[in-house]
Amino acid sequence: MNYPIPANPQEIAALRQKPVNEELIVAAIAEVVQLARAKGQSLNELLSEILADDSLLEQAQRRWLSEIVAQAWQGLP
């Protein structure tokens, strides 16, 4: 998977114009988990990054995403 990470608000807005489906989201989460493992990160370190305050997601959305990532971490070999 080779999708660019948006670097500014304009790129984020442009992403909203592209269709996103469940398969793309699942693949992105799996890739994040695999990259974190390859860097030697623990699940707790990855979850700390996800839960860190940012302007893209609300706190409830970050918690929900962290739960999904934790499930993916447990389910991926």
Short mmCIF file of N, CA and C in Angstrom, two decimals, residues 5-75:
data_model
loop_
_atom_site.label_atom_id
_atom_site.label_comp_id
_atom_site.label_asym_id
_atom_site.label_seq_id
_atom_site.Cartn_x
_atom_site.Cartn_y
_atom_site.Cartn_z
N ILE A 5 0.65 10.35 3.08
CA ILE A 5 0.04 10.89 4.29
C ILE A 5 -0.15 12.38 4.07
N PRO A 6 -1.35 12.89 4.29
CA PRO A 6 -1.59 14.32 4.04
C PRO A 6 -0.71 15.18 4.95
N ALA A 7 -0.13 16.23 4.38
CA ALA A 7 0.81 17.07 5.11
C ALA A 7 0.22 18.42 5.50
N ASN A 8 -0.95 18.75 4.97
CA ASN A 8 -1.54 20.05 5.27
C ASN A 8 -3.06 19.96 5.12
N PRO A 9 -3.77 20.98 5.57
CA PRO A 9 -5.25 20.94 5.50
C PRO A 9 -5.79 20.78 4.08
N GLN A 10 -5.11 21.33 3.09
CA GLN A 10 -5.58 21.21 1.72
C GLN A 10 -5.54 19.75 1.25
N GLU A 11 -4.47 19.04 1.62
CA GLU A 11 -4.37 17.63 1.24
C GLU A 11 -5.42 16.79 1.96
N ILE A 12 -5.70 17.14 3.20
CA ILE A 12 -6.76 16.44 3.94
C ILE A 12 -8.10 16.66 3.27
N ALA A 13 -8.38 17.90 2.89
CA ALA A 13 -9.63 18.20 2.19
C ALA A 13 -9.73 17.45 0.87
N ALA A 14 -8.62 17.33 0.16
CA ALA A 14 -8.62 16.61 -1.11
C ALA A 14 -8.93 15.13 -0.90
N LEU A 15 -8.49 14.56 0.21
CA LEU A 15 -8.78 13.15 0.49
C LEU A 15 -10.28 12.91 0.67
N ARG A 16 -10.98 13.92 1.14
CA ARG A 16 -12.41 13.76 1.34
C ARG A 16 -13.16 13.59 0.03
N GLN A 17 -12.53 13.94 -1.07
CA GLN A 17 -13.15 13.81 -2.39
C GLN A 17 -12.96 12.43 -2.98
N LYS A 18 -12.07 11.64 -2.39
CA LYS A 18 -11.77 10.30 -2.91
C LYS A 18 -12.59 9.27 -2.14
N PRO A 19 -13.06 8.25 -2.82
CA PRO A 19 -13.84 7.23 -2.12
C PRO A 19 -12.95 6.42 -1.17
N VAL A 20 -13.47 6.15 0.01
CA VAL A 20 -12.78 5.31 0.99
C VAL A 20 -13.72 4.17 1.31
N ASN A 21 -13.17 2.97 1.32
CA ASN A 21 -14.00 1.83 1.65
C ASN A 21 -13.38 1.07 2.83
N GLU A 22 -14.09 0.08 3.31
CA GLU A 22 -13.64 -0.68 4.47
C GLU A 22 -12.31 -1.38 4.21
N GLU A 23 -12.12 -1.90 3.02
CA GLU A 23 -10.89 -2.61 2.70
C GLU A 23 -9.68 -1.69 2.80
N LEU A 24 -9.82 -0.47 2.34
CA LEU A 24 -8.73 0.49 2.41
C LEU A 24 -8.40 0.83 3.86
N ILE A 25 -9.42 0.99 4.69
CA ILE A 25 -9.21 1.30 6.11
C ILE A 25 -8.53 0.13 6.82
N VAL A 26 -9.01 -1.07 6.57
CA VAL A 26 -8.41 -2.26 7.18
C VAL A 26 -6.95 -2.39 6.76
N ALA A 27 -6.67 -2.19 5.48
CA ALA A 27 -5.29 -2.28 4.99
C ALA A 27 -4.41 -1.22 5.63
N ALA A 28 -4.93 -0.02 5.80
CA ALA A 28 -4.15 1.05 6.42
C ALA A 28 -3.84 0.73 7.88
N ILE A 29 -4.81 0.23 8.61
CA ILE A 29 -4.59 -0.12 10.01
C ILE A 29 -3.58 -1.26 10.11
N ALA A 30 -3.71 -2.26 9.25
CA ALA A 30 -2.75 -3.37 9.27
C ALA A 30 -1.34 -2.87 8.96
N GLU A 31 -1.22 -1.95 8.04
CA GLU A 31 0.10 -1.43 7.70
C GLU A 31 0.68 -0.63 8.86
N VAL A 32 -0.13 0.14 9.55
CA VAL A 32 0.34 0.90 10.70
C VAL A 32 0.86 -0.06 11.78
N VAL A 33 0.13 -1.13 12.03
CA VAL A 33 0.55 -2.12 13.03
C VAL A 33 1.88 -2.76 12.60
N GLN A 34 1.97 -3.14 11.34
CA GLN A 34 3.20 -3.78 10.86
C GLN A 34 4.39 -2.83 10.90
N LEU A 35 4.18 -1.57 10.56
CA LEU A 35 5.27 -0.59 10.61
C LEU A 35 5.72 -0.36 12.05
N ALA A 36 4.77 -0.28 12.96
CA ALA A 36 5.12 -0.08 14.37
C ALA A 36 5.94 -1.26 14.89
N ARG A 37 5.52 -2.45 14.56
CA ARG A 37 6.28 -3.65 14.97
C ARG A 37 7.68 -3.65 14.37
N ALA A 38 7.76 -3.28 13.09
CA ALA A 38 9.07 -3.26 12.42
C ALA A 38 10.01 -2.25 13.07
N LYS A 39 9.45 -1.17 13.62
CA LYS A 39 10.26 -0.16 14.30
C LYS A 39 10.56 -0.55 15.74
N GLY A 40 10.01 -1.68 16.17
CA GLY A 40 10.25 -2.14 17.53
C GLY A 40 9.35 -1.50 18.57
N GLN A 41 8.28 -0.87 18.12
CA GLN A 41 7.35 -0.25 19.06
C GLN A 41 6.49 -1.31 19.73
N SER A 42 6.11 -1.02 20.94
CA SER A 42 5.16 -1.87 21.64
C SER A 42 3.74 -1.38 21.31
N LEU A 43 2.77 -2.21 21.65
CA LEU A 43 1.38 -1.80 21.45
C LEU A 43 1.09 -0.55 22.26
N ASN A 44 1.58 -0.49 23.48
CA ASN A 44 1.33 0.69 24.32
C ASN A 44 1.92 1.95 23.72
N GLU A 45 3.09 1.86 23.12
CA GLU A 45 3.69 3.03 22.47
C GLU A 45 2.85 3.50 21.29
N LEU A 46 2.39 2.55 20.49
CA LEU A 46 1.55 2.89 19.35
C LEU A 46 0.23 3.52 19.81
N LEU A 47 -0.36 2.94 20.83
CA LEU A 47 -1.62 3.48 21.33
C LEU A 47 -1.43 4.88 21.91
N SER A 48 -0.30 5.13 22.53
CA SER A 48 -0.01 6.47 23.04
C SER A 48 0.03 7.49 21.91
N GLU A 49 0.61 7.09 20.78
CA GLU A 49 0.64 7.99 19.62
C GLU A 49 -0.77 8.26 19.11
N ILE A 50 -1.57 7.22 19.06
CA ILE A 50 -2.94 7.38 18.56
C ILE A 50 -3.77 8.26 19.49
N LEU A 51 -3.56 8.08 20.78
CA LEU A 51 -4.34 8.83 21.77
C LEU A 51 -3.82 10.24 21.99
N ALA A 52 -2.67 10.57 21.43
CA ALA A 52 -2.11 11.91 21.60
C ALA A 52 -3.06 12.94 20.98
N ASP A 53 -3.17 14.05 21.64
CA ASP A 53 -4.07 15.10 21.18
C ASP A 53 -3.62 15.64 19.84
N ASP A 54 -4.53 15.75 18.92
CA ASP A 54 -4.25 16.35 17.61
C ASP A 54 -5.51 17.06 17.12
N SER A 55 -5.38 17.73 16.02
CA SER A 55 -6.52 18.50 15.52
C SER A 55 -7.38 17.73 14.52
N LEU A 56 -6.99 16.50 14.19
CA LEU A 56 -7.74 15.74 13.19
C LEU A 56 -8.89 14.94 13.78
N LEU A 57 -8.66 14.35 14.95
CA LEU A 57 -9.68 13.50 15.55
C LEU A 57 -10.06 14.01 16.93
N GLU A 58 -11.32 13.85 17.27
CA GLU A 58 -11.78 14.15 18.62
C GLU A 58 -11.33 13.03 19.55
N GLN A 59 -11.33 13.30 20.84
CA GLN A 59 -10.86 12.33 21.82
C GLN A 59 -11.62 11.00 21.71
N ALA A 60 -12.93 11.05 21.54
CA ALA A 60 -13.72 9.82 21.43
C ALA A 60 -13.32 9.03 20.19
N GLN A 61 -13.04 9.72 19.09
CA GLN A 61 -12.60 9.04 17.86
C GLN A 61 -11.23 8.41 18.05
N ARG A 62 -10.34 9.08 18.76
CA ARG A 62 -9.01 8.53 19.02
C ARG A 62 -9.10 7.28 19.89
N ARG A 63 -9.99 7.30 20.89
CA ARG A 63 -10.17 6.11 21.74
C ARG A 63 -10.72 4.95 20.92
N TRP A 64 -11.71 5.23 20.07
CA TRP A 64 -12.30 4.19 19.22
C TRP A 64 -11.23 3.61 18.30
N LEU A 65 -10.43 4.48 17.67
CA LEU A 65 -9.37 4.01 16.78
C LEU A 65 -8.34 3.20 17.54
N SER A 66 -8.00 3.61 18.75
CA SER A 66 -7.01 2.86 19.53
C SER A 66 -7.52 1.45 19.85
N GLU A 67 -8.82 1.31 20.10
CA GLU A 67 -9.40 -0.01 20.34
C GLU A 67 -9.30 -0.89 19.10
N ILE A 68 -9.57 -0.31 17.93
CA ILE A 68 -9.48 -1.06 16.67
C ILE A 68 -8.03 -1.49 16.41
N VAL A 69 -7.10 -0.58 16.65
CA VAL A 69 -5.68 -0.89 16.43
C VAL A 69 -5.23 -1.99 17.39
N ALA A 70 -5.67 -1.94 18.63
CA ALA A 70 -5.32 -2.98 19.60
C ALA A 70 -5.85 -4.34 19.14
N GLN A 71 -7.07 -4.37 18.60
CA GLN A 71 -7.62 -5.63 18.09
C GLN A 71 -6.80 -6.12 16.91
N ALA A 72 -6.40 -5.21 16.03
CA ALA A 72 -5.59 -5.59 14.88
C ALA A 72 -4.24 -6.12 15.34
N TRP A 73 -3.66 -5.49 16.33
CA TRP A 73 -2.36 -5.92 16.87
C TRP A 73 -2.46 -7.37 17.36
N GLN A 74 -3.54 -7.68 18.07
CA GLN A 74 -3.73 -9.03 18.61
C GLN A 74 -4.01 -10.03 17.50
N GLY A 75 -4.68 -9.60 16.44
CA GLY A 75 -5.11 -10.52 15.39
C GLY A 75 -4.12 -10.77 14.28
#
